[in-house]
PDB file of C-alpha atoms and ligand atoms in Angstrom:
ATOM      1  CA  UNK A   1      36.029 205.691 309.804  1.00 59.00           C
ATOM      2  CA  UNK A   2      38.391 207.775 307.620  1.00 64.00           C
ATOM      3  CA  UNK A   3      36.937 210.941 306.102  1.00 71.00           C
ATOM      4  CA  UNK A   4      36.006 210.755 302.411  1.00 85.00           C
ATOM      5  CA  UNK A   5      38.172 212.923 300.178  1.00 91.00           C
ATOM      6  CA  UNK A   6      38.074 214.036 296.560  1.00 94.00           C
ATOM      7  CA  UNK A   7      41.665 213.995 295.450  1.00 95.00           C
ATOM      8  CA  UNK A   8      43.757 213.871 292.257  1.00 97.00           C
ATOM      9  CA  UNK A   9      45.473 210.509 291.751  1.00 98.00           C
ATOM     10  CA  UNK A  10      48.308 209.794 289.325  1.00 98.00           C
ATOM     11  CA  UNK A  11      48.016 206.936 286.842  1.00 98.00           C
ATOM     12  CA  UNK A  12      51.122 204.768 287.185  1.00 98.00           C
ATOM     13  CA  UNK A  13      50.155 201.878 284.903  1.00 98.00           C
ATOM     14  CA  UNK A  14      47.263 200.614 282.837  1.00 98.00           C
ATOM     15  CA  UNK A  15      47.041 197.290 280.997  1.00 98.00           C
ATOM     16  CA  UNK A  16      44.430 195.303 279.098  1.00 98.00           C
ATOM     17  CA  UNK A  17      44.066 191.920 280.886  1.00 97.00           C
ATOM     18  CA  UNK A  18      41.154 190.463 278.878  1.00 96.00           C
ATOM     19  CA  UNK A  19      38.896 191.703 276.105  1.00 95.00           C
ATOM     20  CA  UNK A  20      37.413 194.974 277.392  1.00 97.00           C
ATOM     21  CA  UNK A  21      38.886 194.486 280.892  1.00 97.00           C
ATOM     22  CA  UNK A  22      41.426 197.035 282.173  1.00 98.00           C
ATOM     23  CA  UNK A  23      43.885 196.858 285.081  1.00 98.00           C
ATOM     24  CA  UNK A  24      44.633 200.358 286.387  1.00 98.00           C
ATOM     25  CA  UNK A  25      47.142 201.363 289.096  1.00 98.00           C
ATOM     26  CA  UNK A  26      46.887 204.728 290.791  1.00 98.00           C
ATOM     27  CA  UNK A  27      49.240 206.540 293.146  1.00 98.00           C
ATOM     28  CA  UNK A  28      47.187 208.140 295.907  1.00 97.00           C
ATOM     29  CA  UNK A  29      47.254 208.832 299.637  1.00 95.00           C
ATOM     30  CA  UNK A  30      43.794 207.235 299.815  1.00 96.00           C
ATOM     31  CA  UNK A  31      45.496 203.811 299.642  1.00 96.00           C
ATOM     32  CA  UNK A  32      46.299 203.994 303.332  1.00 95.00           C
ATOM     33  CA  UNK A  33      42.560 203.825 304.204  1.00 94.00           C
ATOM     34  CA  UNK A  34      41.641 201.021 301.775  1.00 96.00           C
ATOM     35  CA  UNK A  35      40.126 197.712 302.842  1.00 95.00           C
ATOM     36  CA  UNK A  36      38.833 194.761 300.792  1.00 96.00           C
ATOM     37  CA  UNK A  37      35.316 195.323 299.434  1.00 97.00           C
ATOM     38  CA  UNK A  38      35.460 199.109 299.588  1.00 97.00           C
ATOM     39  CA  UNK A  39      35.355 201.226 296.440  1.00 97.00           C
ATOM     40  CA  UNK A  40      36.293 204.592 294.976  1.00 97.00           C
ATOM     41  CA  UNK A  41      34.373 206.994 292.741  1.00 96.00           C
ATOM     42  CA  UNK A  42      36.270 207.997 289.600  1.00 96.00           C
ATOM     43  CA  UNK A  43      35.272 211.268 287.907  1.00 95.00           C
ATOM     44  CA  UNK A  44      35.242 211.254 284.111  1.00 95.00           C
ATOM     45  CA  UNK A  45      36.857 214.422 282.731  1.00 91.00           C
ATOM     46  CA  UNK A  46      34.016 214.757 280.223  1.00 82.00           C
ATOM     47  CA  UNK A  47      31.710 217.139 282.105  1.00 75.00           C
ATOM     48  CA  UNK A  48      28.576 215.766 280.398  1.00 73.00           C
ATOM     49  CA  UNK A  49      29.068 212.708 282.613  1.00 73.00           C
ATOM     50  CA  UNK A  50      29.006 214.434 285.988  1.00 77.00           C
ATOM     51  CA  UNK A  51      28.795 211.605 288.473  1.00 88.00           C
ATOM     52  CA  UNK A  52      31.769 209.614 289.707  1.00 92.00           C
ATOM     53  CA  UNK A  53      31.786 206.004 288.516  1.00 94.00           C
ATOM     54  CA  UNK A  54      31.959 203.531 291.415  1.00 95.00           C
ATOM     55  CA  UNK A  55      34.753 200.963 290.982  1.00 97.00           C
ATOM     56  CA  UNK A  56      35.853 198.441 293.604  1.00 97.00           C
ATOM     57  CA  UNK A  57      39.320 198.310 295.032  1.00 98.00           C
ATOM     58  CA  UNK A  58      41.008 195.186 293.660  1.00 98.00           C
ATOM     59  CA  UNK A  59      44.264 195.690 295.534  1.00 97.00           C
ATOM     60  CA  UNK A  60      46.295 198.199 297.492  1.00 96.00           C
ATOM     61  CA  UNK A  61      49.813 198.754 298.743  1.00 95.00           C
ATOM     62  CA  UNK A  62      49.703 200.998 301.790  1.00 94.00           C
ATOM     63  CA  UNK A  63      53.496 201.398 301.909  1.00 94.00           C
ATOM     64  CA  UNK A  64      53.793 202.491 298.282  1.00 96.00           C
ATOM     65  CA  UNK A  65      50.500 204.420 298.375  1.00 97.00           C
ATOM     66  CA  UNK A  66      48.939 202.657 295.396  1.00 98.00           C
ATOM     67  CA  UNK A  67      45.465 201.416 294.538  1.00 98.00           C
ATOM     68  CA  UNK A  68      44.660 198.844 291.887  1.00 98.00           C
ATOM     69  CA  UNK A  69      41.301 198.677 290.151  1.00 98.00           C
ATOM     70  CA  UNK A  70      40.141 196.259 287.463  1.00 98.00           C
ATOM     71  CA  UNK A  71      37.145 197.308 285.397  1.00 98.00           C
ATOM     72  CA  UNK A  72      35.094 196.455 282.324  1.00 97.00           C
ATOM     73  CA  UNK A  73      34.603 199.082 279.636  1.00 98.00           C
ATOM     74  CA  UNK A  74      30.810 199.463 279.945  1.00 95.00           C
ATOM     75  CA  UNK A  75      29.984 202.938 278.630  1.00 94.00           C
ATOM     76  CA  UNK A  76      31.299 206.449 278.177  1.00 93.00           C
ATOM     77  CA  UNK A  77      32.935 206.876 281.610  1.00 94.00           C
ATOM     78  CA  UNK A  78      34.888 203.645 281.643  1.00 96.00           C
ATOM     79  CA  UNK A  79      35.776 204.096 277.933  1.00 96.00           C
ATOM     80  CA  UNK A  80      37.407 207.402 278.923  1.00 96.00           C
ATOM     81  CA  UNK A  81      39.297 205.786 281.834  1.00 97.00           C
ATOM     82  CA  UNK A  82      40.701 203.185 279.435  1.00 98.00           C
ATOM     83  CA  UNK A  83      42.535 205.956 277.548  1.00 97.00           C
ATOM     84  CA  UNK A  84      44.539 207.076 280.599  1.00 97.00           C
ATOM     85  CA  UNK A  85      48.283 206.572 280.431  1.00 98.00           C
ATOM     86  CA  UNK A  86      51.050 206.747 283.069  1.00 98.00           C
ATOM     87  CA  UNK A  87      51.539 210.343 284.197  1.00 98.00           C
ATOM     88  CA  UNK A  88      47.884 211.331 283.642  1.00 98.00           C
ATOM     89  CA  UNK A  89      45.892 212.520 286.644  1.00 97.00           C
ATOM     90  CA  UNK A  90      42.326 211.642 287.542  1.00 97.00           C
ATOM     91  CA  UNK A  91      40.015 212.875 290.311  1.00 96.00           C
ATOM     92  CA  UNK A  92      38.847 210.156 292.653  1.00 97.00           C
ATOM     93  CA  UNK A  93      36.550 210.113 295.687  1.00 95.00           C
ATOM     94  CA  UNK A  94      37.144 207.733 298.527  1.00 90.00           C
ATOM     95  CA  UNK A  95      37.455 205.590 300.314  1.00 95.00           C
ATOM     96  CA  UNK A  96      33.773 204.583 299.984  1.00 95.00           C
ATOM     97  CA  UNK A  97      31.614 201.823 301.463  1.00 95.00           C
ATOM     98  CA  UNK A  98      31.991 199.440 304.376  1.00 95.00           C
ATOM     99  CA  UNK A  99      34.044 196.555 302.926  1.00 96.00           C
ATOM    100  CA  UNK A 100      33.981 192.863 303.817  1.00 97.00           C
ATOM    101  CA  UNK A 101      33.851 191.944 307.521  1.00 96.00           C
ATOM    102  CA  UNK A 102      37.176 190.117 307.451  1.00 93.00           C
ATOM    103  CA  UNK A 103      36.998 189.473 311.211  1.00 91.00           C
ATOM    104  CA  UNK A 104      34.248 186.898 310.514  1.00 93.00           C
ATOM    105  CA  UNK A 105      36.808 184.749 308.688  1.00 91.00           C
ATOM    106  CA  UNK A 106      39.132 184.178 311.602  1.00 88.00           C
ATOM    107  CA  UNK A 107      39.827 180.473 311.955  1.00 87.00           C
ATOM    108  CA  UNK A 108      36.972 179.606 309.558  1.00 91.00           C
ATOM    109  CA  UNK A 109      36.671 177.656 306.318  1.00 94.00           C
ATOM    110  CA  UNK A 110      36.103 180.508 303.886  1.00 96.00           C
ATOM    111  CA  UNK A 111      34.506 180.271 300.454  1.00 97.00           C
ATOM    112  CA  UNK A 112      34.936 183.287 298.152  1.00 98.00           C
ATOM    113  CA  UNK A 113      32.544 183.399 295.177  1.00 98.00           C
ATOM    114  CA  UNK A 114      32.790 185.951 292.363  1.00 98.00           C
ATOM    115  CA  UNK A 115      31.096 186.441 289.035  1.00 96.00           C
ATOM    116  CA  UNK A 116      32.000 188.624 286.058  1.00 92.00           C
ATOM    117  CA  UNK A 117      33.050 192.084 287.090  1.00 94.00           C
ATOM    118  CA  UNK A 118      32.363 191.107 290.724  1.00 97.00           C
ATOM    119  CA  UNK A 119      35.625 189.134 290.601  1.00 98.00           C
ATOM    120  CA  UNK A 120      38.186 191.982 291.133  1.00 98.00           C
ATOM    121  CA  UNK A 121      37.338 193.081 294.714  1.00 98.00           C
ATOM    122  CA  UNK A 122      37.630 189.473 295.840  1.00 98.00           C
ATOM    123  CA  UNK A 123      41.326 189.340 294.931  1.00 98.00           C
ATOM    124  CA  UNK A 124      42.143 191.964 297.579  1.00 97.00           C
ATOM    125  CA  UNK A 125      39.961 190.061 300.025  1.00 96.00           C
ATOM    126  CA  UNK A 126      41.697 186.713 299.369  1.00 96.00           C
ATOM    127  CA  UNK A 127      45.111 188.345 299.798  1.00 94.00           C
ATOM    128  CA  UNK A 128      44.066 189.981 303.070  1.00 93.00           C
ATOM    129  CA  UNK A 129      42.637 186.724 304.463  1.00 92.00           C
ATOM    130  CA  UNK A 130      45.799 184.827 303.541  1.00 90.00           C
ATOM    131  CA  UNK A 131      48.509 187.399 304.284  1.00 85.00           C
ATOM    132  CA  UNK A 132      46.792 190.182 306.230  1.00 74.00           C
ATOM    133  CA  UNK A 133      47.498 191.571 309.608  1.00 59.00           C
ATOM    134  CA  UNK A 134      47.282 188.280 311.468  1.00 55.00           C
ATOM    135  CA  UNK A 135      44.011 188.473 313.300  1.00 57.00           C
ATOM    136  CA  UNK A 136      41.897 187.848 310.206  1.00 56.00           C
ATOM    137  CA  UNK A 137      43.568 184.690 308.906  1.00 72.00           C
ATOM    138  CA  UNK A 138      41.113 182.155 307.552  1.00 70.00           C
ATOM    139  CA  UNK A 139      41.657 178.458 308.335  1.00 77.00           C
ATOM    140  CA  UNK A 140      41.482 177.686 304.646  1.00 89.00           C
ATOM    141  CA  UNK A 141      40.303 179.496 301.540  1.00 94.00           C
ATOM    142  CA  UNK A 142      38.388 178.014 298.624  1.00 96.00           C
ATOM    143  CA  UNK A 143      37.474 180.256 295.717  1.00 98.00           C
ATOM    144  CA  UNK A 144      34.978 179.857 292.896  1.00 98.00           C
ATOM    145  CA  UNK A 145      35.082 182.407 290.078  1.00 98.00           C
ATOM    146  CA  UNK A 146      32.617 182.588 287.206  1.00 98.00           C
ATOM    147  CA  UNK A 147      33.432 183.945 283.751  1.00 97.00           C
ATOM    148  CA  UNK A 148      31.781 184.080 280.332  1.00 96.00           C
ATOM    149  CA  UNK A 149      34.582 182.218 278.538  1.00 96.00           C
ATOM    150  CA  UNK A 150      38.263 181.277 278.651  1.00 96.00           C
ATOM    151  CA  UNK A 151      39.289 184.871 279.445  1.00 96.00           C
ATOM    152  CA  UNK A 152      39.621 184.060 283.141  1.00 97.00           C
ATOM    153  CA  UNK A 153      41.200 187.332 284.237  1.00 97.00           C
ATOM    154  CA  UNK A 154      42.983 187.373 287.637  1.00 98.00           C
ATOM    155  CA  UNK A 155      42.641 183.568 288.010  1.00 98.00           C
ATOM    156  CA  UNK A 156      46.403 182.991 288.271  1.00 97.00           C
ATOM    157  CA  UNK A 157      46.630 185.544 291.065  1.00 98.00           C
ATOM    158  CA  UNK A 158      43.758 183.962 293.015  1.00 97.00           C
ATOM    159  CA  UNK A 159      45.681 180.658 293.023  1.00 96.00           C
ATOM    160  CA  UNK A 160      48.287 182.268 295.323  1.00 94.00           C
ATOM    161  CA  UNK A 161      45.739 182.369 298.115  1.00 94.00           C
ATOM    162  CA  UNK A 162      43.944 179.017 298.069  1.00 93.00           C
ATOM    163  CA  UNK A 163      42.145 176.402 296.009  1.00 96.00           C
ATOM    164  CA  UNK A 164      40.466 177.915 292.932  1.00 98.00           C
ATOM    165  CA  UNK A 165      37.551 176.433 290.965  1.00 98.00           C
ATOM    166  CA  UNK A 166      36.354 178.093 287.774  1.00 98.00           C
ATOM    167  CA  UNK A 167      32.952 178.089 286.087  1.00 98.00           C
ATOM    168  CA  UNK A 168      32.487 179.362 282.524  1.00 98.00           C
ATOM    169  CA  UNK A 169      29.236 179.944 280.658  1.00 97.00           C
ATOM    170  CA  UNK A 170      30.650 178.317 277.511  1.00 97.00           C
ATOM    171  CA  UNK A 171      32.346 175.426 279.353  1.00 96.00           C
ATOM    172  CA  UNK A 172      35.792 176.322 277.967  1.00 97.00           C
ATOM    173  CA  UNK A 173      37.401 176.238 281.449  1.00 97.00           C
ATOM    174  CA  UNK A 174      36.280 174.396 284.577  1.00 97.00           C
ATOM    175  CA  UNK A 175      32.614 173.656 285.192  1.00 98.00           C
ATOM    176  CA  UNK A 176      30.216 174.510 282.362  1.00 98.00           C
ATOM    177  CA  UNK A 177      27.590 176.678 283.990  1.00 97.00           C
ATOM    178  CA  UNK A 178      27.541 179.124 286.849  1.00 97.00           C
ATOM    179  CA  UNK A 179      29.411 179.411 290.131  1.00 98.00           C
ATOM    180  CA  UNK A 180      26.748 177.498 292.058  1.00 98.00           C
ATOM    181  CA  UNK A 181      27.012 174.608 289.554  1.00 98.00           C
ATOM    182  CA  UNK A 182      30.768 174.586 290.325  1.00 98.00           C
ATOM    183  CA  UNK A 183      30.129 174.612 294.096  1.00 98.00           C
ATOM    184  CA  UNK A 184      27.754 171.642 293.766  1.00 97.00           C
ATOM    185  CA  UNK A 185      29.985 169.716 291.343  1.00 97.00           C
ATOM    186  CA  UNK A 186      32.903 170.019 293.752  1.00 97.00           C
ATOM    187  CA  UNK A 187      30.789 169.557 296.914  1.00 96.00           C
ATOM    188  CA  UNK A 188      32.286 172.683 298.458  1.00 97.00           C
ATOM    189  CA  UNK A 189      31.609 173.175 302.164  1.00 96.00           C
ATOM    190  CA  UNK A 190      32.380 176.307 304.195  1.00 97.00           C
ATOM    191  CA  UNK A 191      31.577 178.210 307.373  1.00 96.00           C
ATOM    192  CA  UNK A 192      31.615 181.685 305.841  1.00 97.00           C
ATOM    193  CA  UNK A 193      31.003 182.846 302.263  1.00 98.00           C
ATOM    194  CA  UNK A 194      32.081 186.217 300.846  1.00 98.00           C
ATOM    195  CA  UNK A 195      30.688 187.066 297.430  1.00 98.00           C
ATOM    196  CA  UNK A 196      30.374 189.753 294.776  1.00 98.00           C
ATOM    197  CA  UNK A 197      28.661 189.577 291.412  1.00 96.00           C
ATOM    198  CA  UNK A 198      25.357 190.141 289.626  1.00 94.00           C
ATOM    199  CA  UNK A 199      22.156 189.974 291.684  1.00 94.00           C
ATOM    200  CA  UNK A 200      20.865 186.614 290.306  1.00 95.00           C
ATOM    201  CA  UNK A 201      24.208 185.074 291.260  1.00 97.00           C
ATOM    202  CA  UNK A 202      24.054 186.607 294.750  1.00 97.00           C
ATOM    203  CA  UNK A 203      20.568 185.121 295.252  1.00 96.00           C
ATOM    204  CA  UNK A 204      22.042 181.732 294.333  1.00 97.00           C
ATOM    205  CA  UNK A 205      24.922 182.297 296.743  1.00 98.00           C
ATOM    206  CA  UNK A 206      22.515 183.148 299.595  1.00 97.00           C
ATOM    207  CA  UNK A 207      20.508 179.975 298.889  1.00 97.00           C
ATOM    208  CA  UNK A 208      23.667 177.837 298.696  1.00 98.00           C
ATOM    209  CA  UNK A 209      24.858 179.297 302.022  1.00 98.00           C
ATOM    210  CA  UNK A 210      21.606 178.096 303.620  1.00 97.00           C
ATOM    211  CA  UNK A 211      22.037 174.625 302.088  1.00 97.00           C
ATOM    212  CA  UNK A 212      25.511 174.211 303.612  1.00 97.00           C
ATOM    213  CA  UNK A 213      24.692 176.139 306.847  1.00 97.00           C
ATOM    214  CA  UNK A 214      27.211 178.900 306.155  1.00 98.00           C
ATOM    215  CA  UNK A 215      26.996 182.637 306.817  1.00 98.00           C
ATOM    216  CA  UNK A 216      27.083 184.740 303.637  1.00 98.00           C
ATOM    217  CA  UNK A 217      28.288 188.323 303.210  1.00 98.00           C
ATOM    218  CA  UNK A 218      27.502 189.685 299.767  1.00 98.00           C
ATOM    219  CA  UNK A 219      28.583 192.829 297.953  1.00 97.00           C
ATOM    220  CA  UNK A 220      25.888 194.521 295.853  1.00 95.00           C
ATOM    221  CA  UNK A 221      27.364 196.369 292.889  1.00 87.00           C
ATOM    222  CA  UNK A 222      24.113 198.018 291.884  1.00 76.00           C
ATOM    223  CA  UNK A 223      23.764 201.315 290.102  1.00 79.00           C
ATOM    224  CA  UNK A 224      24.784 204.363 292.071  1.00 85.00           C
ATOM    225  CA  UNK A 225      24.666 208.112 291.661  1.00 84.00           C
ATOM    226  CA  UNK A 226      26.239 210.303 294.372  1.00 87.00           C
ATOM    227  CA  UNK A 227      28.062 207.439 296.122  1.00 87.00           C
ATOM    228  CA  UNK A 228      27.997 209.235 299.482  1.00 87.00           C
ATOM    229  CA  UNK A 229      24.505 208.628 300.882  1.00 88.00           C
ATOM    230  CA  UNK A 230      22.846 211.847 299.707  1.00 89.00           C
ATOM    231  CA  UNK A 231      20.588 210.949 296.774  1.00 88.00           C
ATOM    232  CA  UNK A 232      18.927 207.642 297.789  1.00 87.00           C
ATOM    233  CA  UNK A 233      19.667 206.389 294.278  1.00 89.00           C
ATOM    234  CA  UNK A 234      21.001 203.057 295.503  1.00 91.00           C
ATOM    235  CA  UNK A 235      18.402 201.730 297.926  1.00 90.00           C
ATOM    236  CA  UNK A 236      18.047 198.024 298.693  1.00 91.00           C
ATOM    237  CA  UNK A 237      15.424 196.348 300.890  1.00 89.00           C
ATOM    238  CA  UNK A 238      16.444 194.955 304.253  1.00 90.00           C
ATOM    239  CA  UNK A 239      14.520 192.752 306.677  1.00 87.00           C
ATOM    240  CA  UNK A 240      15.110 195.120 309.604  1.00 78.00           C
ATOM    241  CA  UNK A 241      12.604 197.973 309.754  1.00 74.00           C
ATOM    242  CA  UNK A 242      14.231 201.124 311.145  1.00 65.00           C
ATOM    243  CA  UNK A 243      12.425 201.955 314.389  1.00 67.00           C
ATOM    244  CA  UNK A 244      12.496 205.708 313.727  1.00 65.00           C
ATOM    245  CA  UNK A 245      11.765 205.964 310.009  1.00 65.00           C
ATOM    246  CA  UNK A 246       9.688 202.715 309.858  1.00 72.00           C
ATOM    247  CA  UNK A 247      11.210 201.867 306.489  1.00 74.00           C
ATOM    248  CA  UNK A 248      13.291 198.860 305.619  1.00 83.00           C
ATOM    249  CA  UNK A 249      15.648 200.518 303.172  1.00 86.00           C
ATOM    250  CA  UNK A 250      19.442 200.632 303.215  1.00 91.00           C
ATOM    251  CA  UNK A 251      21.759 202.724 301.064  1.00 91.00           C
ATOM    252  CA  UNK A 252      24.175 200.453 299.236  1.00 93.00           C
ATOM    253  CA  UNK A 253      26.794 203.197 298.943  1.00 92.00           C
ATOM    254  CA  UNK A 254      27.092 203.966 302.665  1.00 92.00           C
ATOM    255  CA  UNK A 255      25.446 201.054 304.545  1.00 92.00           C
ATOM    256  CA  UNK A 256      27.060 198.620 302.057  1.00 92.00           C
ATOM    257  CA  UNK A 257      28.029 197.573 299.489  1.00 96.00           C
ATOM    258  CA  UNK A 258      28.618 194.483 301.672  1.00 97.00           C
ATOM    259  CA  UNK A 259      25.644 193.089 303.620  1.00 96.00           C
ATOM    260  CA  UNK A 260      24.888 190.029 305.695  1.00 96.00           C
ATOM    261  CA  UNK A 261      22.701 188.084 303.244  1.00 96.00           C
ATOM    262  CA  UNK A 262      20.332 187.208 306.126  1.00 95.00           C
ATOM    263  CA  UNK A 263      19.529 190.919 306.539  1.00 93.00           C
ATOM    264  CA  UNK A 264      18.438 191.495 302.925  1.00 92.00           C
ATOM    265  CA  UNK A 265      15.204 190.975 300.974  1.00 88.00           C
ATOM    266  CA  UNK A 266      16.902 189.518 297.916  1.00 85.00           C
TER     267      UNK A 266
HETATM  268  C1  LIG B   1      30.022 199.552 294.524  1.00 78.20           C
HETATM  269  C2  LIG B   1      30.293 199.281 293.060  1.00 78.20           C
HETATM  270  C3  LIG B   1      31.490 198.714 292.689  1.00 78.20           C
HETATM  271  C4  LIG B   1      31.759 198.475 291.344  1.00 78.20           C
HETATM  272  N1  LIG B   1      32.958 197.908 291.022  1.00 78.20           N
HETATM  273  C5  LIG B   1      33.242 197.679 289.739  1.00 78.20           C
HETATM  274  C6  LIG B   1      34.499 197.110 289.385  1.00 78.20           C
HETATM  275  O1  LIG B   1      35.362 196.813 290.257  1.00 78.20           O
HETATM  276  N2  LIG B   1      34.762 196.902 288.076  1.00 78.20           N
HETATM  277  C7  LIG B   1      33.826 197.230 287.092  1.00 78.20           C
HETATM  278  O2  LIG B   1      34.091 197.014 285.913  1.00 78.20           O
HETATM  279  N3  LIG B   1      32.639 197.755 287.402  1.00 78.20           N
HETATM  280  C8  LIG B   1      32.317 198.003 288.686  1.00 78.20           C
HETATM  281  N4  LIG B   1      31.115 198.569 289.003  1.00 78.20           N
HETATM  282  C9  LIG B   1      30.211 198.928 287.900  1.00 78.20           C
HETATM  283  C10 LIG B   1      30.644 200.283 287.308  1.00 78.20           C
HETATM  284  O3  LIG B   1      30.411 201.287 288.274  1.00 78.20           O
HETATM  285  C11 LIG B   1      29.867 200.616 286.030  1.00 78.20           C
HETATM  286  O4  LIG B   1      30.181 199.680 285.047  1.00 78.20           O
HETATM  287  C12 LIG B   1      30.261 202.007 285.557  1.00 78.20           C
HETATM  288  O5  LIG B   1      29.757 202.985 286.458  1.00 78.20           O
HETATM  289  C13 LIG B   1      29.714 202.270 284.179  1.00 78.20           C
HETATM  290  O6  LIG B   1      30.043 203.621 283.851  1.00 78.20           O
HETATM  291  P1  LIG B   1      30.143 204.078 282.328  1.00 78.20           P
HETATM  292  O7  LIG B   1      30.082 205.562 282.292  1.00 78.20           O
HETATM  293  O8  LIG B   1      31.264 203.420 281.633  1.00 78.20           O
HETATM  294  O9  LIG B   1      28.833 203.454 281.714  1.00 78.20           O
HETATM  295  P2  LIG B   1      27.397 204.091 281.610  1.00 78.20           P
HETATM  296  O10 LIG B   1      27.326 204.814 280.318  1.00 78.20           O
HETATM  297  O11 LIG B   1      27.001 204.776 282.858  1.00 78.20           O
HETATM  298  O12 LIG B   1      26.602 202.720 281.489  1.00 78.20           O
HETATM  299  C14 LIG B   1      26.935 201.771 280.451  1.00 78.20           C
HETATM  300  C15 LIG B   1      26.257 200.442 280.705  1.00 78.20           C
HETATM  301  O13 LIG B   1      26.686 199.899 281.940  1.00 78.20           O
HETATM  302  C16 LIG B   1      25.568 199.617 282.755  1.00 78.20           C
HETATM  303  N5  LIG B   1      25.903 199.924 284.156  1.00 78.20           N
HETATM  304  C17 LIG B   1      26.141 201.139 284.683  1.00 78.20           C
HETATM  305  N6  LIG B   1      26.381 201.026 286.018  1.00 78.20           N
HETATM  306  C18 LIG B   1      26.289 199.710 286.308  1.00 78.20           C
HETATM  307  C19 LIG B   1      26.432 198.946 287.504  1.00 78.20           C
HETATM  308  N7  LIG B   1      26.666 199.504 288.679  1.00 78.20           N
HETATM  309  N8  LIG B   1      26.290 197.599 287.419  1.00 78.20           N
HETATM  310  C20 LIG B   1      26.021 197.024 286.238  1.00 78.20           C
HETATM  311  N9  LIG B   1      25.876 197.686 285.085  1.00 78.20           N
HETATM  312  C21 LIG B   1      26.007 199.006 285.117  1.00 78.20           C
HETATM  313  C22 LIG B   1      24.467 200.516 282.245  1.00 78.20           C
HETATM  314  O14 LIG B   1      23.196 199.954 282.499  1.00 78.20           O
HETATM  315  C23 LIG B   1      24.748 200.570 280.766  1.00 78.20           C
HETATM  316  O15 LIG B   1      24.195 199.463 280.110  1.00 78.20           O
HETATM  317  C24 LIG B   1      30.802 198.801 290.331  1.00 78.20           C
HETATM  318  C25 LIG B   1      29.594 199.381 290.707  1.00 78.20           C
HETATM  319  C26 LIG B   1      29.334 199.620 292.059  1.00 78.20           C
HETATM  320  C27 LIG B   1      28.030 200.257 292.440  1.00 78.20           C
HETATM  321  S1  LIG B   2      24.310 206.621 295.501  1.00 78.20           S
HETATM  322 FE1  LIG B   2      23.408 208.394 296.390  1.00 78.20          FE
HETATM  323  S2  LIG B   2      22.619 207.602 298.262  1.00 78.20           S
HETATM  324 FE2  LIG B   2      23.735 205.944 297.441  1.00 78.20          FE
END
């Protein structure tokens, strides 16, 4: 695994792609180590907010040395990031986390399910499974993305990689309801599911995987502090009790954020 580095990255572009949703491109050598489902920590310059903010990698170009992240303005840290303009520099820590086990997709019917701000990391995953290095090609890719309303950010890009179904809470696009309602409405079958989104959605995804006899790998975007395994601020419960420590805890930041849903107490 590549060593984690804190490094200054240059902002090369930033755009608003939906209300309160930003699309940020960074030039950084860390791009060469990026994989779908991994994340970076971004340090706000305001020193009263000390901890890096974890944000998933939405895309990367290893040749150009660029990372793309898509984030929602949630509080003071992300509000500061939204002010960055091309030419500004920002400290980032990475590359963090394990990423999606793309090897499990080889030759399989893959279903990718995202909700809300869990949508962005799945774009890099879909691209990798469709165009990647060859060995990870999925047999076919179906995607279901859930949004609040008609601001279906990144949807047009997902369509490049497979069949996309949309669910919206207000019913303005696609299925009215959540992503599982859309899966049921469209009778979607799969061998392997990759998912990222809020915890209630991930519980639904794990249950749906059981219903259709699929394996599910889910990314938990819970709260984090240090991001590097030191503070135990991001523990989740697993079914496997560690034989040395006798506890069934895993650190989302270093053991995850992606887990086999069968291994978790959800
Ligand atoms: C592994 C990982 C990957 C992530 N990837 C993305 C991403 O790609 N895009 C994106 O927009 N966000 C992502 N997040 C969430 C993001 O880290 C938080 O929104 C961000 O840290 C908030 O920082 P802030 O200073 O703006 O807000 P704060 O002032 O710290 O918090 C503002 C509000 O956001 C809530 N919040 C803070 N952290 C989280 C969190 N982890 N999940 C849900 N709510 C939170 C707080 O409860 C509070 O209500 C990810 C989180 C993790 C752990
Ligand atoms: S955030 Fe500190 S151990 Fe995970």
